[in-house]
mmCIF file of C-alpha atoms in Angstrom:
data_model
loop_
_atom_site.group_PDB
_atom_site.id
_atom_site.type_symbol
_atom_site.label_atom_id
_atom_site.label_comp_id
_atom_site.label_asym_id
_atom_site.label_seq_id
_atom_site.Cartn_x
_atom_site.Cartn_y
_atom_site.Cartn_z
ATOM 1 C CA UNK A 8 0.000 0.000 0.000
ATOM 2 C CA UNK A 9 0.942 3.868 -0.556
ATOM 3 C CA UNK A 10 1.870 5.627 1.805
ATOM 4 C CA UNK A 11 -0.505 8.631 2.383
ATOM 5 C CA UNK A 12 0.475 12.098 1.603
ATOM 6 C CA UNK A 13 0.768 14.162 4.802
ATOM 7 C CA UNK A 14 -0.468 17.765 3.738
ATOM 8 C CA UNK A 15 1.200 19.584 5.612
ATOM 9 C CA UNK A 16 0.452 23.324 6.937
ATOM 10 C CA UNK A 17 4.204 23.994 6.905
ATOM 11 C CA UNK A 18 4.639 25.912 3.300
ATOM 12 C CA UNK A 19 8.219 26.439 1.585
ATOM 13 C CA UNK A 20 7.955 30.190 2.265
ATOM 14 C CA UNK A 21 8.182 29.723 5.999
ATOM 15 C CA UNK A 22 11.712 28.823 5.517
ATOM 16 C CA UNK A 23 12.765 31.005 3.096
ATOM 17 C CA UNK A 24 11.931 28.609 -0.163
ATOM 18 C CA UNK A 25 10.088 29.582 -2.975
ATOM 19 C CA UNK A 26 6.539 29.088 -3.354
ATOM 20 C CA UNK A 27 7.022 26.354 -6.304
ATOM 21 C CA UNK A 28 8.981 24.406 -4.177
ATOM 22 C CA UNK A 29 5.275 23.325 -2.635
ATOM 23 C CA UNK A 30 4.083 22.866 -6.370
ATOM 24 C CA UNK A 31 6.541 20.298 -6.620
ATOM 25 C CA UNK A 32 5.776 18.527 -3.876
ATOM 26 C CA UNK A 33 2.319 17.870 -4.659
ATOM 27 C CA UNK A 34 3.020 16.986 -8.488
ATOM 28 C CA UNK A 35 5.907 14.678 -7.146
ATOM 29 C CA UNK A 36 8.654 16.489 -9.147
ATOM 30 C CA UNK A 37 11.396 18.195 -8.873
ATOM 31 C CA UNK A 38 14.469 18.599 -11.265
ATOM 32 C CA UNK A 39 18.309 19.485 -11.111
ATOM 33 C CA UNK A 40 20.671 21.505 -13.361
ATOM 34 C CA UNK A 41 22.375 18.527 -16.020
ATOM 35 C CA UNK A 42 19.609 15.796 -15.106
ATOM 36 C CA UNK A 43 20.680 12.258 -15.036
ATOM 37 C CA UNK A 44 24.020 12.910 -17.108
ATOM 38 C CA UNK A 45 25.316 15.048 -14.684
ATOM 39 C CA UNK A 46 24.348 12.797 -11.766
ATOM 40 C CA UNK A 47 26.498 10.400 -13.444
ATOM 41 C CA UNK A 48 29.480 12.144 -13.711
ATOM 42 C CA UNK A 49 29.435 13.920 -10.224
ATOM 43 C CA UNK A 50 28.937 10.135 -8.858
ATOM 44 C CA UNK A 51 32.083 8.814 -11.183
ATOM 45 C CA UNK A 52 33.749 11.781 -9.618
ATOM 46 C CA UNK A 53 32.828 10.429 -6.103
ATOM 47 C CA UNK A 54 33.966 6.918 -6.980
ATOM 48 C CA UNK A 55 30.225 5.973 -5.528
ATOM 49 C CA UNK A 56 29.595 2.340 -5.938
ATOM 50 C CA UNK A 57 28.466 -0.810 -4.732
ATOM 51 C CA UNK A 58 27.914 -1.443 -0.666
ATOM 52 C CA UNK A 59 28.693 2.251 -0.151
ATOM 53 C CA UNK A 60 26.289 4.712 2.057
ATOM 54 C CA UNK A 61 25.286 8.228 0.494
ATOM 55 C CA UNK A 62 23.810 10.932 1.817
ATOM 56 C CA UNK A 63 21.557 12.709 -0.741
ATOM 57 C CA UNK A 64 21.056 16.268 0.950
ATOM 58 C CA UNK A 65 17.776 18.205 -0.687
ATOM 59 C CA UNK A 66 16.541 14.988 -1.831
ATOM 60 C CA UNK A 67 13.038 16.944 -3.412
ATOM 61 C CA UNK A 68 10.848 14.423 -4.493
ATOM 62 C CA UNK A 69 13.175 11.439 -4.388
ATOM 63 C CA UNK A 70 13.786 10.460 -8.356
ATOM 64 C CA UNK A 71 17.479 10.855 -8.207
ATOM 65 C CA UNK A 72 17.743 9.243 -5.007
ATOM 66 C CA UNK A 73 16.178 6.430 -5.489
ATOM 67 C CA UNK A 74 17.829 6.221 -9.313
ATOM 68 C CA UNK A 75 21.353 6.118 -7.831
ATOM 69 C CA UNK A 76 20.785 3.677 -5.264
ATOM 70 C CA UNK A 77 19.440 1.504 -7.925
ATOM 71 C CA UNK A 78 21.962 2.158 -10.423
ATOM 72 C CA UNK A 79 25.158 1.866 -7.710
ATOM 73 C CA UNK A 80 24.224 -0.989 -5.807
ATOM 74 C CA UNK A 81 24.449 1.578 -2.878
ATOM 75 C CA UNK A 82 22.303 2.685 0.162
ATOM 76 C CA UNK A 83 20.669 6.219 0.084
ATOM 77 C CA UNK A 84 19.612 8.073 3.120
ATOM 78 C CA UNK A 85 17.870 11.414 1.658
ATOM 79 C CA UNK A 86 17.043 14.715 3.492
ATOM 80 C CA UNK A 87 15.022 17.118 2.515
ATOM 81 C CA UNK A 88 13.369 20.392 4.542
ATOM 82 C CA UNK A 89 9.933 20.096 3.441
ATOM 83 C CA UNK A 90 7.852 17.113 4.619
ATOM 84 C CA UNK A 91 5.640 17.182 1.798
ATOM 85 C CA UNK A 92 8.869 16.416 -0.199
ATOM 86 C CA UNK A 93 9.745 13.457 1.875
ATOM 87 C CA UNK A 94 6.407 12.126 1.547
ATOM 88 C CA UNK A 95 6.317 12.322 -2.616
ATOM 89 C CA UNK A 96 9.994 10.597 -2.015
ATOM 90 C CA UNK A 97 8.601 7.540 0.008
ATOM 91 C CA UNK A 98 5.741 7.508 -2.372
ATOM 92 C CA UNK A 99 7.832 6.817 -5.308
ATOM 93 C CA UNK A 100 10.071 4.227 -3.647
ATOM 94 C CA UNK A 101 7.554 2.254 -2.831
ATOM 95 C CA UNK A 102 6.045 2.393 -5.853
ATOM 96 C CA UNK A 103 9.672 1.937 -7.660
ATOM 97 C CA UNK A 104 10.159 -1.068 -5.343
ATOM 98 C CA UNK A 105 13.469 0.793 -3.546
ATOM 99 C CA UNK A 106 12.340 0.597 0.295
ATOM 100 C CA UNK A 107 15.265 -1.613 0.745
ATOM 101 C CA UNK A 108 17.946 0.184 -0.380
ATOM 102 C CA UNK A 109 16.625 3.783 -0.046
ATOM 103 C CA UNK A 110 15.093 5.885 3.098
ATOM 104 C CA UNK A 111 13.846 9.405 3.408
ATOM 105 C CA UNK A 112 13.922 12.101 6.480
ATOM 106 C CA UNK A 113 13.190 15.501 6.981
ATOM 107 C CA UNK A 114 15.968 17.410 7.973
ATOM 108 C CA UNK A 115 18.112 20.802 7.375
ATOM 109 C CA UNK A 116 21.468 21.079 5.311
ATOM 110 C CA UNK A 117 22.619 23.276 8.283
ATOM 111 C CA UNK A 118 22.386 20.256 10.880
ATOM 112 C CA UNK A 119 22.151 16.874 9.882
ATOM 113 C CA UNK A 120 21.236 14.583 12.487
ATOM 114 C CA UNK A 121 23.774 12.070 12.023
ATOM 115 C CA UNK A 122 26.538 11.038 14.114
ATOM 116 C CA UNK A 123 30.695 12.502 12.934
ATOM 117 C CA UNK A 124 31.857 9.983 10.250
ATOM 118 C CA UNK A 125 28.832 8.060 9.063
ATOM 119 C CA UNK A 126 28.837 8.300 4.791
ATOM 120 C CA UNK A 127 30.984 7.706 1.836
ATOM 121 C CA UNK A 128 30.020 9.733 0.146
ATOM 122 C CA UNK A 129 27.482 13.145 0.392
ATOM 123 C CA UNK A 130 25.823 14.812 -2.784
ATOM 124 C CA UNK A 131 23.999 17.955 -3.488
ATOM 125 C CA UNK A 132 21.998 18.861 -6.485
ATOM 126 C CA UNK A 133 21.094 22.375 -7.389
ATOM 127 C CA UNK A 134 20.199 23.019 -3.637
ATOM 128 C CA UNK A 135 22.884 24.915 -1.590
ATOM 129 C CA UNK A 136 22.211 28.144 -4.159
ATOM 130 C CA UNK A 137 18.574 28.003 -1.557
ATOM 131 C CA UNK A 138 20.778 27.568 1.881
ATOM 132 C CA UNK A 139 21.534 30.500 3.982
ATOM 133 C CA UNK A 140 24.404 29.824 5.777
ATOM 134 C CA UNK A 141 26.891 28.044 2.684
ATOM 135 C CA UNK A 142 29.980 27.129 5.244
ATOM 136 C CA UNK A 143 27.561 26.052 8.221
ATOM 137 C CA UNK A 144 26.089 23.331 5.548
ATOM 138 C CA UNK A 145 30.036 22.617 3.751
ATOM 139 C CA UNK A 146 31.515 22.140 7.800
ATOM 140 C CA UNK A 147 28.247 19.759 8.667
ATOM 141 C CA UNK A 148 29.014 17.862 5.117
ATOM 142 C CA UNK A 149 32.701 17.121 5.827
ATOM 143 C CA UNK A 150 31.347 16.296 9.856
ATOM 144 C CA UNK A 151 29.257 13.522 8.550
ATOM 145 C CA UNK A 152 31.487 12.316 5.815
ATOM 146 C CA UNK A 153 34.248 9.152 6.646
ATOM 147 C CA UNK A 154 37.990 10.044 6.076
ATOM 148 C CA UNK A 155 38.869 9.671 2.654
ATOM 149 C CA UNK A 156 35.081 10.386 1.357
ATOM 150 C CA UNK A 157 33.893 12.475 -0.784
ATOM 151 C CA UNK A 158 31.637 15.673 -0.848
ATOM 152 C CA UNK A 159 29.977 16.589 -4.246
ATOM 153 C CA UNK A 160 28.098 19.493 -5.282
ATOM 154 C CA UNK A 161 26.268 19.835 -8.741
ATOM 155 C CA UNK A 162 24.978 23.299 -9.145
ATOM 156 C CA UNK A 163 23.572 26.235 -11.093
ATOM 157 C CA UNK A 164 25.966 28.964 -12.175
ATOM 158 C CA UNK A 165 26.718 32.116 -13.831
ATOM 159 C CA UNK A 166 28.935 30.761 -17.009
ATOM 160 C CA UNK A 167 29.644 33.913 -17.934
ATOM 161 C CA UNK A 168 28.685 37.223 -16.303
ATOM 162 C CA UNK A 169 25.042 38.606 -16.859
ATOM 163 C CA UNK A 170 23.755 41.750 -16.954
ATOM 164 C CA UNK A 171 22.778 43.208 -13.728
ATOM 165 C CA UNK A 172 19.297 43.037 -14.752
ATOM 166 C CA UNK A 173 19.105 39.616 -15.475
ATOM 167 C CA UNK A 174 20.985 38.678 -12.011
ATOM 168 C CA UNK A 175 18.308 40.634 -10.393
ATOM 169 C CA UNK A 176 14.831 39.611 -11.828
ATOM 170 C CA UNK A 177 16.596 35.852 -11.659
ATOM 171 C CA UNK A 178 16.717 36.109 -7.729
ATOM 172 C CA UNK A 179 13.250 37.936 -7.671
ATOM 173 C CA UNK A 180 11.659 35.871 -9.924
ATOM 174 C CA UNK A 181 12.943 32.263 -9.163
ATOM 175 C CA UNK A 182 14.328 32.839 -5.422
ATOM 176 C CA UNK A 183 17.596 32.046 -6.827
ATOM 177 C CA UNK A 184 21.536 33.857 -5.970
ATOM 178 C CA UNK A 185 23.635 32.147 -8.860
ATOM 179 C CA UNK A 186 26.828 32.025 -8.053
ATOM 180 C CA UNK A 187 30.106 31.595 -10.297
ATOM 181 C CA UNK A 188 32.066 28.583 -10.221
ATOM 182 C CA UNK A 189 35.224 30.280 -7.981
ATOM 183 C CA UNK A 190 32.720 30.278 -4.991
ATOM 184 C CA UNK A 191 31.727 27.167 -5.293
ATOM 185 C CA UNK A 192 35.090 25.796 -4.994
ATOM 186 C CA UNK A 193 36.164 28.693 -2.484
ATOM 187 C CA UNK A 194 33.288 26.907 -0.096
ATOM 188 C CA UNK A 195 35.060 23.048 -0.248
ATOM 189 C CA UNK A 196 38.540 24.946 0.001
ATOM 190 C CA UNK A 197 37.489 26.800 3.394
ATOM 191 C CA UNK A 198 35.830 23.259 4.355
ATOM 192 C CA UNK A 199 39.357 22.068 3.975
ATOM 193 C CA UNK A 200 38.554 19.158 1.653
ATOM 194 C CA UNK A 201 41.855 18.380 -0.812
ATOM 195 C CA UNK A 202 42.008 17.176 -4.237
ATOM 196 C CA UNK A 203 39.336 19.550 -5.382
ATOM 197 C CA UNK A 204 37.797 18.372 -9.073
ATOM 198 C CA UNK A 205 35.527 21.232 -10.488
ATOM 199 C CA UNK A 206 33.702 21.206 -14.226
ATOM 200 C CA UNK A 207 31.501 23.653 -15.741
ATOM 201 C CA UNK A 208 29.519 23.403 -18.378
ATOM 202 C CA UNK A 209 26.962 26.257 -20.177
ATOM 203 C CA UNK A 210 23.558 25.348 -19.672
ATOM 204 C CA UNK A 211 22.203 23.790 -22.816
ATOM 205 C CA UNK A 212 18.002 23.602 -22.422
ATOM 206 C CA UNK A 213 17.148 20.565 -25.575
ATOM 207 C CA UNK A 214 19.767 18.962 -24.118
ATOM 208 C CA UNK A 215 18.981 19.580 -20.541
ATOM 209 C CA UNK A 216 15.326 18.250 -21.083
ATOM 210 C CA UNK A 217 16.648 15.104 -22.964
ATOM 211 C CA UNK A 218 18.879 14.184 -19.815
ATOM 212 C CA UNK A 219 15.878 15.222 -17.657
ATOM 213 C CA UNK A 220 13.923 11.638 -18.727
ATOM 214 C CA UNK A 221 16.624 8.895 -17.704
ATOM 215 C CA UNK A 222 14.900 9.110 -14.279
ATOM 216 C CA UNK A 223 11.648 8.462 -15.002
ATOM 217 C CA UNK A 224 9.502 6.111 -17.645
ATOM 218 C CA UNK A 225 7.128 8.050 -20.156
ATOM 219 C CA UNK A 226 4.112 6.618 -17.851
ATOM 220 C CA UNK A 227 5.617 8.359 -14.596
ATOM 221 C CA UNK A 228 5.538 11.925 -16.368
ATOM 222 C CA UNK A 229 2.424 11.637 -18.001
ATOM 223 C CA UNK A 230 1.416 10.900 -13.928
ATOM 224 C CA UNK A 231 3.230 14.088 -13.223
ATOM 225 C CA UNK A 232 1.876 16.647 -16.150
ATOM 226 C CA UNK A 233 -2.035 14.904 -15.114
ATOM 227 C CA UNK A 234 -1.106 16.214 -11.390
ATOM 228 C CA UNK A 235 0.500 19.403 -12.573
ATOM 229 C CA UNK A 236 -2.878 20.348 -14.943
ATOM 230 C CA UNK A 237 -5.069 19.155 -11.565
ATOM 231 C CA UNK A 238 -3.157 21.198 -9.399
ATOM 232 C CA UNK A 239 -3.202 24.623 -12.096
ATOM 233 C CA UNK A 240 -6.662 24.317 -11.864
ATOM 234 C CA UNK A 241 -6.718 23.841 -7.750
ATOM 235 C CA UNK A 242 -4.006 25.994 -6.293
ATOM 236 C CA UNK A 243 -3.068 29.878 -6.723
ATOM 237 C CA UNK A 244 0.397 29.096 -6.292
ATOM 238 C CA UNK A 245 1.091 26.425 -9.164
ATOM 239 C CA UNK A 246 -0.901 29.277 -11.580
ATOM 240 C CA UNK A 247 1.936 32.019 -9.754
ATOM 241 C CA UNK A 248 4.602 29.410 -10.514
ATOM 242 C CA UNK A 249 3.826 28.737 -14.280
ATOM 243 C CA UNK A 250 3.384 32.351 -14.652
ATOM 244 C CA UNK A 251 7.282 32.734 -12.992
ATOM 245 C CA UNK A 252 8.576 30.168 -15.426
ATOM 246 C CA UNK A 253 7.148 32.038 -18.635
ATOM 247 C CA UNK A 254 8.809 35.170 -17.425
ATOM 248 C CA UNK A 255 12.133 33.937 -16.635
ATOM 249 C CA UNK A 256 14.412 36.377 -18.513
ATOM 250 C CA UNK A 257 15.712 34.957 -21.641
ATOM 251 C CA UNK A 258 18.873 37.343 -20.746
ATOM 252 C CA UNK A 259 19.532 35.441 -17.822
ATOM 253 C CA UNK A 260 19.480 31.801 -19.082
ATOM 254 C CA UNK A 261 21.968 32.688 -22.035
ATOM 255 C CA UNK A 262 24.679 33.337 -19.091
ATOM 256 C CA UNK A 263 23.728 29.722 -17.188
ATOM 257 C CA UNK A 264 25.496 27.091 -16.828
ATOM 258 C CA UNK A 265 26.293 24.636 -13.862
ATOM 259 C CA UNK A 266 29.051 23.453 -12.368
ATOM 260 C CA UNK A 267 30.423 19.490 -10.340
ATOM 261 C CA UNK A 268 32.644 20.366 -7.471
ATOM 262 C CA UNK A 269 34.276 17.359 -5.714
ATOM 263 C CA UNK A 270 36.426 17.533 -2.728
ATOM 264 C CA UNK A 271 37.783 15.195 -0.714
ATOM 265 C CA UNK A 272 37.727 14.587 2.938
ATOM 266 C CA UNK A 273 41.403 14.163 4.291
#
């Protein structure tokens, strides 16, 4: 049997998120920069595999989760702040037959509730651009992470410099700060991780979208688009998100790109 959607009175907004964030929680989807491809290569860059443990920080609706554990042979323990999000996760892993292998808790970046030393390996994907305090998270990451692990971040970034504009309806519009790729590997420097691997690529949206559907079967986002109608129809805040999407500056996605940021724990 399903497990039961909680709906929860807690909304996105009340800790900082944007409203869409709660969109995607009741369609059961949410996305990262690079999609499966670049989950790929941030894990290769991890040297993830079989009877390892990962912590999947931001774990949104579960997909890529619940894809790598399947994929790697390894266990998954995802966090996410939202329990609506934790709820879609468990709903898909169930329903993806992953219970075993994959688990799901609600819990903030900032302070993990795990004990010094516990993972292999810790990923992020496209969610420390949404958390306030970037070297509390980076310092609990390495805490949590064994000797010789790895941390990984996949992320959006500026690829090349926008105009001011675009920087500025981007934050206003979509709730989020791009940063460029220096920062990124400024925050595992100052977490004193070694052997630092960064890549960026420029966003590339066809391409993007292709990479999008290795985590899910056509069935599973025609499941997804019949939720996403329901809920235009049912909630103010899906309409105000659709509306956001259309009006995302074209300006501003010619500079995007994202960036995989590996570090090591000595």
């Amino acid at each position: 049997m399903h497990k039961t959607q909680d709906v929860s009175q807690v909304k996105a907004r009340d800790f900082g998120l944007p409203d869409y964030f709660d969109m995607q929680a009741a369609i059961r989807h949410t996305k990262h920069v690079g999609g499966w491809e670049s989950t790929k290569e941030i894990a290769a860059m991890c040297q993830l595999g079989p009877d390892q443990e990962l912590l999947y920080v931001g774990s949104g609706s579960g997909v890529s989760a619940i894809q790598i554990a399947q994929t790697y042979g390894c266990k998954v323990i995802g966090v996410d702040l939202l329990e609506t999000m934790v709820a879609a996760a468990e709903q898909w892993a169930e329903e993806r037959g992953a219970t075993d292998h994959v688990a799901f808790r609600v819990a903030d970046a900032q302070s993990l509730p795990f004990p010094d030393d516990r993972f292999d390996v810790l990923l992020c994907e496209s969610i420390n651009i949404f958390v306030p305090d970037l070297q509390k998270a980076a310092s609990e990451y390495v805490r949590v992470v064994k000797p010789g692990g790895y941390v990984g971040l996949n992320e959006s970034v500026w690829y090349s410099d926008p105009p001011e504009l675009a920087e500025k309806l981007m934050f206003e519009l979509t709730g989020q700060r791009l940063r460029r790729p220096k920062e990124w590997i400024e925050m595992l420097r100052s977490a004193d991780l070694v052997e630092i691997q960064d890549r960026t690529y420029p966003l590339q949206m066809k391409a993007e979208m292709r990479s999008q559907l290795g985590f899910l079967s056509t069935r599973d986002y025609l499941g997804i688009l019949g939720r996403a109608i329901k809920s235009m129809f049912t909630d103010p805040a899906t309409r105000r998100t659709f509306k956001t999407a259309f009006r995302e500056p074209r300006s501003a996605i010619d500079h995007m790109g994202y960036g995989l940021y590996v570090g090591k724990v000595p």
